[in-house]
Short mmCIF file of C-alpha atoms in Angstrom, two decimals:
data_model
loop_
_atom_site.label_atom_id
_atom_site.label_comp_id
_atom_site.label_asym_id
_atom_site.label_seq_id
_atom_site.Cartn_x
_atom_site.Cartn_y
_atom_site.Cartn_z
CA UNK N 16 2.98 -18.99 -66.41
CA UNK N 17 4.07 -21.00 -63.78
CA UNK N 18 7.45 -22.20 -62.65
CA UNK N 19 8.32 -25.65 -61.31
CA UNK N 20 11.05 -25.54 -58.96
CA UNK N 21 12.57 -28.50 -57.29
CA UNK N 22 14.40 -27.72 -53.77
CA UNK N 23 15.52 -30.55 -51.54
CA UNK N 24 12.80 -29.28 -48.95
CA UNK N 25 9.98 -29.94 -51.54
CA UNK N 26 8.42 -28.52 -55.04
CA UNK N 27 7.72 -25.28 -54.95
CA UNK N 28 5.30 -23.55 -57.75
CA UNK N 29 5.54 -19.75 -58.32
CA UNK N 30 3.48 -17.27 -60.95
CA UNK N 31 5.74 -15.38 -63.00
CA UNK N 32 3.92 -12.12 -62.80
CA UNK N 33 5.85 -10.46 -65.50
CA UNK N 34 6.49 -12.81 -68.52
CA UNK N 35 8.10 -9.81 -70.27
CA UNK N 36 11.25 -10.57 -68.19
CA UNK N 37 11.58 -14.18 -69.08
CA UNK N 38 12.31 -12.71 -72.82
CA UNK N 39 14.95 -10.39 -71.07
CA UNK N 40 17.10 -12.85 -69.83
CA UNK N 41 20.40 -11.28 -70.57
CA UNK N 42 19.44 -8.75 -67.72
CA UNK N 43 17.09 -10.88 -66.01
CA UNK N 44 20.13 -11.20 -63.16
CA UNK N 45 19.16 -6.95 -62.21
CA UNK N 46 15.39 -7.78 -61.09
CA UNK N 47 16.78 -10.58 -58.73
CA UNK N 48 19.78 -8.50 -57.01
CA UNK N 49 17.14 -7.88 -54.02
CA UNK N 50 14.53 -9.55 -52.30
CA UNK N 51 12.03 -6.50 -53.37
CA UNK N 52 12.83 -6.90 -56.92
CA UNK N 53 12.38 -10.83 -56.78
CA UNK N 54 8.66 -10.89 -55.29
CA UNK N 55 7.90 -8.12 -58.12
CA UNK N 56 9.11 -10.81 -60.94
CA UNK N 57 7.29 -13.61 -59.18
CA UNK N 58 5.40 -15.13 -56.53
CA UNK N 59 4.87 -18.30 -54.38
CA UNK N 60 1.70 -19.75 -55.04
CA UNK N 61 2.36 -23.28 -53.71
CA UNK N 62 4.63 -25.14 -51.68
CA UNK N 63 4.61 -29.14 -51.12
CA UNK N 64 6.82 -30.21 -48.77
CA UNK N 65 8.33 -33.93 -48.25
CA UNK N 66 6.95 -35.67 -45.18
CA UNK N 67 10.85 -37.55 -45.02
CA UNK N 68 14.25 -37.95 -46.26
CA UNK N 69 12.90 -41.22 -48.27
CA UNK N 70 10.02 -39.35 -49.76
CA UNK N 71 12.80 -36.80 -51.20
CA UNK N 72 15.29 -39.68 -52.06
CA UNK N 73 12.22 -41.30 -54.41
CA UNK N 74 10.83 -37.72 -56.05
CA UNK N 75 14.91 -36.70 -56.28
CA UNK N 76 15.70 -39.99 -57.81
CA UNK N 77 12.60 -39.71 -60.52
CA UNK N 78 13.75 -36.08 -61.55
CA UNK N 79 17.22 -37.71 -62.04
CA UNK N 80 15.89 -40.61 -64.60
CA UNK N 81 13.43 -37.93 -66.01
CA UNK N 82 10.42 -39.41 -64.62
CA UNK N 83 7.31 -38.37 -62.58
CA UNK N 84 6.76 -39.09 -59.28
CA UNK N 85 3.58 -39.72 -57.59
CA UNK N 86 3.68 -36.94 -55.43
CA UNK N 87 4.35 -34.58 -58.02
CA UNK N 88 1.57 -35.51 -60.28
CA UNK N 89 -0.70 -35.23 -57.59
CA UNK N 90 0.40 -31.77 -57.21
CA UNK N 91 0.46 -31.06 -60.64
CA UNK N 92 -2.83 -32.12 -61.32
CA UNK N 93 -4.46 -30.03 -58.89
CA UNK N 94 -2.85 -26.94 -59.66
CA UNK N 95 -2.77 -26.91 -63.45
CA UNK N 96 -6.25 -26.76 -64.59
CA UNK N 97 -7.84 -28.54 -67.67
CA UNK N 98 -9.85 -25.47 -68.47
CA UNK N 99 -6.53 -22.73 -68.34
CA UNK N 100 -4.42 -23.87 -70.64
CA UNK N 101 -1.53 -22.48 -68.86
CA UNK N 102 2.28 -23.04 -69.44
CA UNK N 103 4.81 -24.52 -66.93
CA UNK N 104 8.16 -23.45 -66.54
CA UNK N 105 10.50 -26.55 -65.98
CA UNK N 106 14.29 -26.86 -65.63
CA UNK N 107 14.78 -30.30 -67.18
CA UNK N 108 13.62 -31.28 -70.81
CA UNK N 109 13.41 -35.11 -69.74
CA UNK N 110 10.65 -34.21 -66.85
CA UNK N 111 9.28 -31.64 -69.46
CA UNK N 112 8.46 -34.06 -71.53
CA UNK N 113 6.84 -36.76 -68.84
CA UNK N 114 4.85 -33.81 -67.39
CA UNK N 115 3.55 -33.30 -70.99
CA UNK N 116 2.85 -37.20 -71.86
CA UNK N 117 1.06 -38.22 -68.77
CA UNK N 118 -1.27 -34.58 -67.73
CA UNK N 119 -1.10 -33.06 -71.34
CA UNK N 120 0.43 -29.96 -70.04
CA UNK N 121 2.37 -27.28 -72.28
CA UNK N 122 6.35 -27.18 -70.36
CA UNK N 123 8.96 -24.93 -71.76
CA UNK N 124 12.68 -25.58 -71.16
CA UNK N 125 15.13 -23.21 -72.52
CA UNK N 126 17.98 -21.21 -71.86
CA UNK N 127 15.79 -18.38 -70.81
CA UNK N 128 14.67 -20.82 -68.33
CA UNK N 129 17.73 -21.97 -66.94
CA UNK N 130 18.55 -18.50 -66.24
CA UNK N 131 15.61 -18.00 -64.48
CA UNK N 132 16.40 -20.91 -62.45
CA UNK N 133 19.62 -19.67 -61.50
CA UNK N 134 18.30 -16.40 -60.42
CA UNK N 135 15.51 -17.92 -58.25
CA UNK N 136 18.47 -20.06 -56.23
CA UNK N 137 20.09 -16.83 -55.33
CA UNK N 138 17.16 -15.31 -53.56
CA UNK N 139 15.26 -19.00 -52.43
CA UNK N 140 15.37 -17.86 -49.02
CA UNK N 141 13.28 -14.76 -49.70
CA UNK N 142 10.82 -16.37 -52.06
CA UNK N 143 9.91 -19.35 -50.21
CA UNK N 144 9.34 -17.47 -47.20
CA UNK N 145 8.85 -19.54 -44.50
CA UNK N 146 11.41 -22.28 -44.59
CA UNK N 147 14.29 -21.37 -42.49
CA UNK N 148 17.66 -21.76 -44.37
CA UNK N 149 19.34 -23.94 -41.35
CA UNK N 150 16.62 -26.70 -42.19
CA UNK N 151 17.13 -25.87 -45.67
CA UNK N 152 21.27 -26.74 -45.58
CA UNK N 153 20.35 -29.57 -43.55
CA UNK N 154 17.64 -30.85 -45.85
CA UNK N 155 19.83 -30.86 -48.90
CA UNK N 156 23.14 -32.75 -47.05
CA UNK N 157 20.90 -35.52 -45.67
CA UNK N 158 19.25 -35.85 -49.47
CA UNK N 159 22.53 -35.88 -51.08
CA UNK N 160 23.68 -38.35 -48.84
CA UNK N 161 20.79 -40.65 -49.44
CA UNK N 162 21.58 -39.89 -53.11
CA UNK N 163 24.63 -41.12 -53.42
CA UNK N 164 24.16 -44.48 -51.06
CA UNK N 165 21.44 -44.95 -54.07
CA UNK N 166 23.66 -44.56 -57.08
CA UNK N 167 26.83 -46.67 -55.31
CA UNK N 168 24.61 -49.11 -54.05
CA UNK N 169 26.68 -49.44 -51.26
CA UNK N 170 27.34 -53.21 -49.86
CA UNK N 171 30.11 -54.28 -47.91
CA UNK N 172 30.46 -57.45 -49.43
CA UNK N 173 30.50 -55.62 -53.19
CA UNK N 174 33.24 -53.49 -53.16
CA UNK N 175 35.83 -54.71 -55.64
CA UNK N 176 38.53 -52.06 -54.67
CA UNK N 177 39.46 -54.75 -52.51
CA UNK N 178 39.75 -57.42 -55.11
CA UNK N 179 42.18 -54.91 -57.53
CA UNK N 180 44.75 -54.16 -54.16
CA UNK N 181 44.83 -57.86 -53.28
CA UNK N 182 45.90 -58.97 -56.53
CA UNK N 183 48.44 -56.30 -57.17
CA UNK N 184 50.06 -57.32 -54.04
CA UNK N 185 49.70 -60.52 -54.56
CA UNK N 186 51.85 -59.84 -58.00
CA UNK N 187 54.32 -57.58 -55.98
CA UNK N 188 54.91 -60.17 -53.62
CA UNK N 189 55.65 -62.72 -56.15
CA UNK N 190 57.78 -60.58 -57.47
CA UNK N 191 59.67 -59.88 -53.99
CA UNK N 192 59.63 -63.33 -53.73
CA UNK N 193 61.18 -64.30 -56.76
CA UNK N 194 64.29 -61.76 -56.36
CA UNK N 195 64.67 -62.68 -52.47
CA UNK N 196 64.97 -66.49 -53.75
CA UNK N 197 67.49 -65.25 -55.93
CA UNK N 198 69.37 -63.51 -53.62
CA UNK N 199 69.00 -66.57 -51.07
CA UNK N 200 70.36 -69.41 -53.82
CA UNK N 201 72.97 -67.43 -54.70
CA UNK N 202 74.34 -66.51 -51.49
CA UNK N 203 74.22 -69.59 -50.08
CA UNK N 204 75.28 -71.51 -53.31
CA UNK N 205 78.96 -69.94 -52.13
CA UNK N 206 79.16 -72.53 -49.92
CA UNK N 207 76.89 -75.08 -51.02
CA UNK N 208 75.97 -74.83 -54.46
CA UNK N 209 74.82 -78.56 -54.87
CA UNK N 210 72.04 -78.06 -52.80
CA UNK N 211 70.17 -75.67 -54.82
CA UNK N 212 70.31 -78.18 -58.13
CA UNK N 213 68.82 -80.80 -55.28
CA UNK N 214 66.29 -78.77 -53.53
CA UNK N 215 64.11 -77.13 -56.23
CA UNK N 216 61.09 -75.87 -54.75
CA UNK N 217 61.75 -72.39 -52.63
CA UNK N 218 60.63 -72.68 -49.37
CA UNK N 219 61.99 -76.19 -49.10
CA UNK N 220 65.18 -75.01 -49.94
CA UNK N 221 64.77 -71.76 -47.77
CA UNK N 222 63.82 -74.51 -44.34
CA UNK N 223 66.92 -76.83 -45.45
CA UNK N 224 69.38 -73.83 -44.80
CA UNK N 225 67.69 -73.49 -41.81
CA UNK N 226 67.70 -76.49 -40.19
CA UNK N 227 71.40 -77.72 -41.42
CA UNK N 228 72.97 -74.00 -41.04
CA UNK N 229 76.16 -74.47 -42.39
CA UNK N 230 76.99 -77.91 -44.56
CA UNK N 231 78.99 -79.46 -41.86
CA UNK N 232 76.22 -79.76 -39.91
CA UNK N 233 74.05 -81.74 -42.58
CA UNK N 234 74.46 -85.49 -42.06
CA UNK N 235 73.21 -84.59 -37.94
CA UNK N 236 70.78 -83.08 -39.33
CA UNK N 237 66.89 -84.88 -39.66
CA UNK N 238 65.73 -83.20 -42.44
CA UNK N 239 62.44 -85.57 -42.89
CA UNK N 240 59.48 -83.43 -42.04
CA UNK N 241 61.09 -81.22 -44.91
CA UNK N 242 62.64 -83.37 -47.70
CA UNK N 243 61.66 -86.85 -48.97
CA UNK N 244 63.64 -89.55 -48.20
CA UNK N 245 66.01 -90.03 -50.93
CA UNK N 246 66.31 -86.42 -51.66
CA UNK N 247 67.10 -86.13 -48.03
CA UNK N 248 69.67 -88.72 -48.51
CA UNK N 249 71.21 -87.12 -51.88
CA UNK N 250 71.50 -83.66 -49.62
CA UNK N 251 73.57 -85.31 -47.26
CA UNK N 252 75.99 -87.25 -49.31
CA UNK N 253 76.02 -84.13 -51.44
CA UNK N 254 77.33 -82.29 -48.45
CA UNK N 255 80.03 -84.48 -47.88
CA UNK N 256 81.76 -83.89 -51.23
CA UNK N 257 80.85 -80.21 -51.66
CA UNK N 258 82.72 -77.99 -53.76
CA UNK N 259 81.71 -74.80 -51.67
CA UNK N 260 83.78 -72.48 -49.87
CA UNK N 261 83.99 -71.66 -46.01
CA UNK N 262 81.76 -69.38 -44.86
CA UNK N 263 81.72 -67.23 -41.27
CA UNK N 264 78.82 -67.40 -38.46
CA UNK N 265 78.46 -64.00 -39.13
CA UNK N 266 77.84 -64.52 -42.96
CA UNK N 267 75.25 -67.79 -42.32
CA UNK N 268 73.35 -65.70 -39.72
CA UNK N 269 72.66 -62.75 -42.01
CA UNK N 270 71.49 -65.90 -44.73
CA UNK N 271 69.25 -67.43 -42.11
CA UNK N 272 67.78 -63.94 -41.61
CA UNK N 273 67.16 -63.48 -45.06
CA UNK N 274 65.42 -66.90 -44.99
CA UNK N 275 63.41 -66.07 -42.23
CA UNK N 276 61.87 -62.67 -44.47
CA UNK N 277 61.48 -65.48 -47.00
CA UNK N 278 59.57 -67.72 -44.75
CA UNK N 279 57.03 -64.46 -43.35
CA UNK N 280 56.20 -63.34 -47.11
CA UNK N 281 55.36 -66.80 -48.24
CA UNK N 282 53.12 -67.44 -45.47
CA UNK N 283 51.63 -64.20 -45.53
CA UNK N 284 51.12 -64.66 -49.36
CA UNK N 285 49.30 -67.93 -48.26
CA UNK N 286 46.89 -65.97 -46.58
CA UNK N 287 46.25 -63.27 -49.29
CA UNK N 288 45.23 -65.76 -51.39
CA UNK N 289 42.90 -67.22 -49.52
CA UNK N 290 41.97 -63.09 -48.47
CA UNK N 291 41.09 -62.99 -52.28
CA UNK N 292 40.03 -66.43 -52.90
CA UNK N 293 36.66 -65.57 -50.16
CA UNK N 294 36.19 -61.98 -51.56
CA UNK N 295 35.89 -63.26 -55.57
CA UNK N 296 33.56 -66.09 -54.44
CA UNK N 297 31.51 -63.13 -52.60
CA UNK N 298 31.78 -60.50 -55.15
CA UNK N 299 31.88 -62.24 -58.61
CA UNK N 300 31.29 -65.67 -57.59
CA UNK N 301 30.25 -66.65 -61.49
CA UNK N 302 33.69 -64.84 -62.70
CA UNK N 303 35.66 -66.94 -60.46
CA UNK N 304 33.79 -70.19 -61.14
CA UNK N 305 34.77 -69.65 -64.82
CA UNK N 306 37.93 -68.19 -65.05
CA UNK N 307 39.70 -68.92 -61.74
CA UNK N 308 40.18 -66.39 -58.86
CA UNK N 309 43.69 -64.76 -59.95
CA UNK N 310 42.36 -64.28 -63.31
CA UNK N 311 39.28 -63.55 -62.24
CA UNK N 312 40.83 -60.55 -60.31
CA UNK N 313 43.75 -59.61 -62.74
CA UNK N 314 40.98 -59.10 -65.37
CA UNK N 315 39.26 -56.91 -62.78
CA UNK N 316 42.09 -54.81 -61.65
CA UNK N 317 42.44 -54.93 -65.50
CA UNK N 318 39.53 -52.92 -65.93
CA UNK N 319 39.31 -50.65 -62.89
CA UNK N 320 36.43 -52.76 -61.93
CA UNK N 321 34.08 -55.27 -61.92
CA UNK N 322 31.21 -52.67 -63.65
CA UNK N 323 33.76 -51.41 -65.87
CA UNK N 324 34.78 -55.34 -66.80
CA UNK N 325 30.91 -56.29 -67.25
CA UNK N 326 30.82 -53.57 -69.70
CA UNK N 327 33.61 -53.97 -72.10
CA UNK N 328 32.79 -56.25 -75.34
CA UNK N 329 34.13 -59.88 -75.40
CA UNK N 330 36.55 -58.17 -78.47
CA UNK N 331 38.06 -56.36 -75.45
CA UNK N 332 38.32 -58.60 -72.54
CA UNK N 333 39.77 -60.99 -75.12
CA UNK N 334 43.16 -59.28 -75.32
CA UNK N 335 42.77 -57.12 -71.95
CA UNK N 336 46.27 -57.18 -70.41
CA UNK N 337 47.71 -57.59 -73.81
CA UNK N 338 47.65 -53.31 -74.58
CA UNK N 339 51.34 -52.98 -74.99
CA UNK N 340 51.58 -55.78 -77.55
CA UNK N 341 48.54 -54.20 -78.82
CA UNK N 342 49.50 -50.96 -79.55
CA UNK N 343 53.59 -51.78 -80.43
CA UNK N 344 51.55 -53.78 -83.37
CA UNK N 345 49.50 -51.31 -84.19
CA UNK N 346 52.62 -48.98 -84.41
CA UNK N 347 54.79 -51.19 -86.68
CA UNK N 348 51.75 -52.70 -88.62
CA UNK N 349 52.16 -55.70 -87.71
CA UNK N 350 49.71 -58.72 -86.40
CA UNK N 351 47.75 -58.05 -83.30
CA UNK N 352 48.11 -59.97 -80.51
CA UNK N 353 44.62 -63.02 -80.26
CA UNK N 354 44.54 -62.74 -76.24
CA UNK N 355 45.79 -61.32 -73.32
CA UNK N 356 45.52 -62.49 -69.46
CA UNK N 357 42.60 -64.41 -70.96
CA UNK N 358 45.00 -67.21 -72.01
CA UNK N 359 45.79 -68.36 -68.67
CA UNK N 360 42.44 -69.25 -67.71
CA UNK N 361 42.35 -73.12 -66.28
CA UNK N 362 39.91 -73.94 -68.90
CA UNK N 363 42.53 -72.72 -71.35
CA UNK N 364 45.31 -73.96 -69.97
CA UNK N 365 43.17 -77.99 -69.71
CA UNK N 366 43.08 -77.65 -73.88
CA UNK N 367 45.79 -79.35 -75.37
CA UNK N 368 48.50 -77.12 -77.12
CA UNK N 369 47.40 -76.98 -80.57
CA UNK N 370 44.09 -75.91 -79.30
CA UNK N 371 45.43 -73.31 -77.10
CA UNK N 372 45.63 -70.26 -79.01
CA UNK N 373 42.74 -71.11 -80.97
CA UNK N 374 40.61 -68.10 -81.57
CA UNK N 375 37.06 -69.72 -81.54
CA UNK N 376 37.65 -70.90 -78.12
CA UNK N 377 39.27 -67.77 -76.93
CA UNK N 378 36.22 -65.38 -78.34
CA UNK N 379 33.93 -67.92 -76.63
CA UNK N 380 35.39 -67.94 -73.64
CA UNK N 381 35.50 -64.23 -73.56
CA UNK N 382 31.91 -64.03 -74.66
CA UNK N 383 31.28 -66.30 -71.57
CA UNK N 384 33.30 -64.21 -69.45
CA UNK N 385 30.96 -61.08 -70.26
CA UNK N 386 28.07 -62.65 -69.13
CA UNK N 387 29.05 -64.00 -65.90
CA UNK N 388 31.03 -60.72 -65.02
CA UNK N 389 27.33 -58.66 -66.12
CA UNK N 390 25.77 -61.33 -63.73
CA UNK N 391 27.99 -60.49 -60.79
CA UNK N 392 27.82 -56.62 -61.49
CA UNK N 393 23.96 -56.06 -62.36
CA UNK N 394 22.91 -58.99 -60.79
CA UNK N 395 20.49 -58.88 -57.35
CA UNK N 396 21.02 -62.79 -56.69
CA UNK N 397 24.66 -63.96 -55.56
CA UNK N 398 23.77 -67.44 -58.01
CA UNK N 399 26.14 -69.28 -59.73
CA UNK N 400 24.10 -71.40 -62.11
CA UNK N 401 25.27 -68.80 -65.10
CA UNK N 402 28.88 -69.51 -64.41
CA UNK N 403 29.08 -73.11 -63.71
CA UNK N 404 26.76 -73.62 -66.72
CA UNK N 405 29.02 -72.03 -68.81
CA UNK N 406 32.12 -73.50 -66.92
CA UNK N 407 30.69 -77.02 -68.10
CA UNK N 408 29.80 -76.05 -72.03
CA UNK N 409 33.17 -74.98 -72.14
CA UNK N 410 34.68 -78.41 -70.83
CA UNK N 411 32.27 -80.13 -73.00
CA UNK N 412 34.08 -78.40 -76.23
CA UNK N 413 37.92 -78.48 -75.04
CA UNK N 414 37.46 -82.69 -74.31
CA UNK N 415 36.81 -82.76 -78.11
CA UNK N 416 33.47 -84.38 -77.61
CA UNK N 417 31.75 -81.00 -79.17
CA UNK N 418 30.74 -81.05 -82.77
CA UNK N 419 32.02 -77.55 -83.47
CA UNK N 420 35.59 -78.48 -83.15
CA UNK N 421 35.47 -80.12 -86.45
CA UNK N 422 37.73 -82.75 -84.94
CA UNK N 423 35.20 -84.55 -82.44
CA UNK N 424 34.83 -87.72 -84.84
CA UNK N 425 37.77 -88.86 -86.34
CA UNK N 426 37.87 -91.88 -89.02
CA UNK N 427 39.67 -95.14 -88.35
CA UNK N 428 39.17 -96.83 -92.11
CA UNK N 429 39.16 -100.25 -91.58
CA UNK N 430 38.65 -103.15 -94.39
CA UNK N 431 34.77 -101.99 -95.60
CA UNK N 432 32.57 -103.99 -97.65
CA UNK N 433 29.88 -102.98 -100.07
CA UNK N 434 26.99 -100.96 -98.57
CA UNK N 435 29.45 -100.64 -95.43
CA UNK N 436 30.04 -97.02 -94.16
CA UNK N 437 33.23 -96.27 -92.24
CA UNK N 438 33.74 -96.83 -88.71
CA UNK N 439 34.69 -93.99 -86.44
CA UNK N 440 36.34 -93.40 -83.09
CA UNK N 441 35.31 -91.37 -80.14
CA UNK N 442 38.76 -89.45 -79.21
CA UNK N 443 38.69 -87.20 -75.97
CA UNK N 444 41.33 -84.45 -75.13
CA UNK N 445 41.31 -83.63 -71.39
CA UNK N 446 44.09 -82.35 -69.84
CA UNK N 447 44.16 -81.71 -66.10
CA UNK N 448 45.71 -78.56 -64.78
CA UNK N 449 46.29 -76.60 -61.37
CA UNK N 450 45.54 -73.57 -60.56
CA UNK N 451 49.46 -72.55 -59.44
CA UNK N 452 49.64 -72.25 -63.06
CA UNK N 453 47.42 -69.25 -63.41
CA UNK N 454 50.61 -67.00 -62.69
CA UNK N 455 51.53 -64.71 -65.37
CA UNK N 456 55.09 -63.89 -64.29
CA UNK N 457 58.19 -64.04 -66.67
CA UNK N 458 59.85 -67.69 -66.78
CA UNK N 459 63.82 -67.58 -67.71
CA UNK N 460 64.34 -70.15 -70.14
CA UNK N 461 67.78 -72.79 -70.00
CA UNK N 462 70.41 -72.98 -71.89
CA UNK N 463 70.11 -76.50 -72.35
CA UNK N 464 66.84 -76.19 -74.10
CA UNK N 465 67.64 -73.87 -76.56
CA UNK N 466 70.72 -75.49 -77.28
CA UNK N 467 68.65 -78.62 -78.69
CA UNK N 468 67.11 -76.48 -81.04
CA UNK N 469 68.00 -76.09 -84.57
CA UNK N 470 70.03 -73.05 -85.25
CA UNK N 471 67.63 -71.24 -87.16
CA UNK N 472 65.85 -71.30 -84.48
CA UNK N 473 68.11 -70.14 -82.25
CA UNK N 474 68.57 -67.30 -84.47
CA UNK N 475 64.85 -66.26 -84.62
CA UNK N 476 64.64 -66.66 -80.44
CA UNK N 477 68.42 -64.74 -80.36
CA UNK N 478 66.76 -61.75 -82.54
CA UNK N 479 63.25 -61.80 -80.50
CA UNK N 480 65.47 -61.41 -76.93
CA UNK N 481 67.12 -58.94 -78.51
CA UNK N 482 64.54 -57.10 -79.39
#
């Protein structure tokens, strides 16, 4: 018999001179304790050694997928004769099993052999003689090496570890954001509360408070490369009336620093988005094109990563995000939830509301989404005709001009005569929306709104809040 064993040096090919032992192999480990009794069991007949670190990488990388390598067939053929019918020992069914298909040769791969294997790697610098164990060592770390570059597939501009921290960031500065605004109107609504009911938008409000400083100083202050002009002009005779109290320069200079901290996050978010607005184009540039880069990347970070997203079924990216709701139903038995961070796609959110939740464009879209996110992954080519493709299908059903809406053609019955079918109208549905709307973040509701409500309704809203 002969044994095929792989080493990161080469293939080497011994003759098990006692076969008996190979039925032993409970105390096959006693014959191998020393060198001696290792030669008796077998011997070296052949040793082919790679010419490089890339001839290894290939052979290594065959043996992994269970194939045969040229090299090794080569070998193969000229040791194992037609004539002798002989028997070759092999570690791995999968290369077993090639071996056998393409030279017709008899492999065995058992448990008996794997023990044999094992007791052949404790005395491999013995057996193979004259391969000196430093090369050896170095051999095998340069191969494994080469190995893994292989499987990762290394690429700087591929690594979507980079996409998940950027967008979780980008949430916990929003977040930061959102309670330092807070913090800010309140503060400074002490002494000028009409200004925040004026000044809506954040870091408007945040530069107001720091050009005018306290409210005195308002109406000699130009506030028109910040405000518009009649805003500016409601500010100031705003200020003039103010209900506010009097405030210290000690109390408006810890505000102003606060609205400095304000000022730095906001522009450094500004520049994390456009961080992770480059690397989605770069990494999943058909993911982006058709879902938008924040949900583009939540759904990544979603999923550990962009493999892992390319993988999952469209009946899973569909409510991806959504597990809690997913599960709390589950628990009570109760509906599950239709989507998840799917929903706030921009081709969702350009569907008009009673189209929104639908869940044949949802299950499309998803089904979409799988494709262009296995593009990205698998993909060789960094093209984008798969995503903008499906980017304009989609378009093409939420305008309503798409016969599987059901709705595309809708009848205006006007006076008909005899042998006169009905007329009917074209009607599109196209909303426009922005991407600023992509963020998923908790909106308080007012109190004026629900008060306009029936009261059954405020009931039902009461008991959800409550829950």
């Amino acid at each position: 018999m002969l044994v095929l064993f792989e080493t990161p040096a080469g293939y080497a090919f011994f003759k098990l001179l006692d076969e008996k032992k190979l039925q032993e192999a409970d105390n096959l480990y006693e014959s191998f304790q020393t060198p001696q009794g290792a030669n008796k069991v077998l011997k070296l007949k052949h040793f082919e050694k790679f010419i490089d670190t890339t001839e290894a990488l290939a052979a290594t990388t065959a043996a992994v997928e269970g194939k045969l390598c040229k090299k090794l067939k080569k070998v193969l053929k000229s040791l194992v004769s037609s004539d002798v019918q002989e028997n070759l020992l092999v570690a791995d069914t999968k290369l077993g099993n090639a071996i056998k298909d393409k030279l017709s040769v008899s492999c065995i791969s058992n448990s008996n052999v794997h023990e044999l294997m094992r007791c052949i790697r404790t005395q491999a610098d013995s057996l193979l003689g004259g391969l000196p164990k430093k090369e050896l060592t170095a051999m095998a770390l340069g191969l494994a090496h080469s190995l893994s570059r292989y499987k990762l597939k290394f690429s700087p501009d591929k690594v979507d570890t980079m996409i998940v921290q950027a967008v979780s960031l980008l949430d916990d500065l929003d977040k930061e954001l959102n309670n330092y605004m807070m913090r800010c109107r309140e503060w400074y609504g002490w002494h000028f509360p009409e200004l925040g009911k004026i000044v809506t938008d954040n870091v408007a409000f945040v530069k107001t408070i720091k050009t005018i400083g306290t409210r005195d100083k308002t109406s000699a202050s130009d506030l028109s490369e910040i405000l518009p002009e009649d805003v500016e002009e409601k500010v100031k005779e705003a200020a003039e009336i103010s209900m506010g109290t009097e405030i210290s320069d000690d109390d408006i200079e810890n505000i102003l620093l606060l609205c400095d901290q304000v000022l730095e996050i906001s522009s450094y978010r500004g520049q994390l988005y456009d961080y992770l607005k480059s690397r989605m184009m770069a990494v999943a540039p058909n993911l982006t094109i058709l879902m938008g880069e924040l949900v583009g990347a939540r759904l990544v970070a979603q999923a550990g990563s962009l493999l892992n997203l390319a993988k999952h079924p469209a009946s899973t990216v569909q409510i991806l995000g959504a597990e809690k709701a997913l599960f709390r139903a589950l628990k009570t038995k109760r509906d599950t939830p239709k989507y998840g961070l799917i929903y706030h796609s921009q081709l969702i959110g350009q569907s008009s509301t009673k189209n929104k939740g639908k869940v044949n464009g949802l299950v499309w879209l998803a089904a979409r989404q799988r494709f262009a996110s296995a593009c990205d992954a698998l993909g060789e080519d960094s093209c984008i005709e798969l995503g903008t493709d499906h980017r304009a299908k989609l378009e093409f059903r939420g305008s309503g001009t798409a016969s599987e809406e059901g709705k595309a053609l809708r009848p205006a019955w006007r006076g008909t005569t005899q042998g006169q079918g009905p007329n009917f109208e074209r009607v599109r549905e196209f909303h426009q929306y922005t991407a600023a709307n992509d963020s998923t973040l908790p909106v308080k509701r007012k109190f004026d709104d629900i008060k306009t409500e029936p009261y059954l309704k405020q009931g039902a809203i009461y008991m959800k809040c409550a829950k």
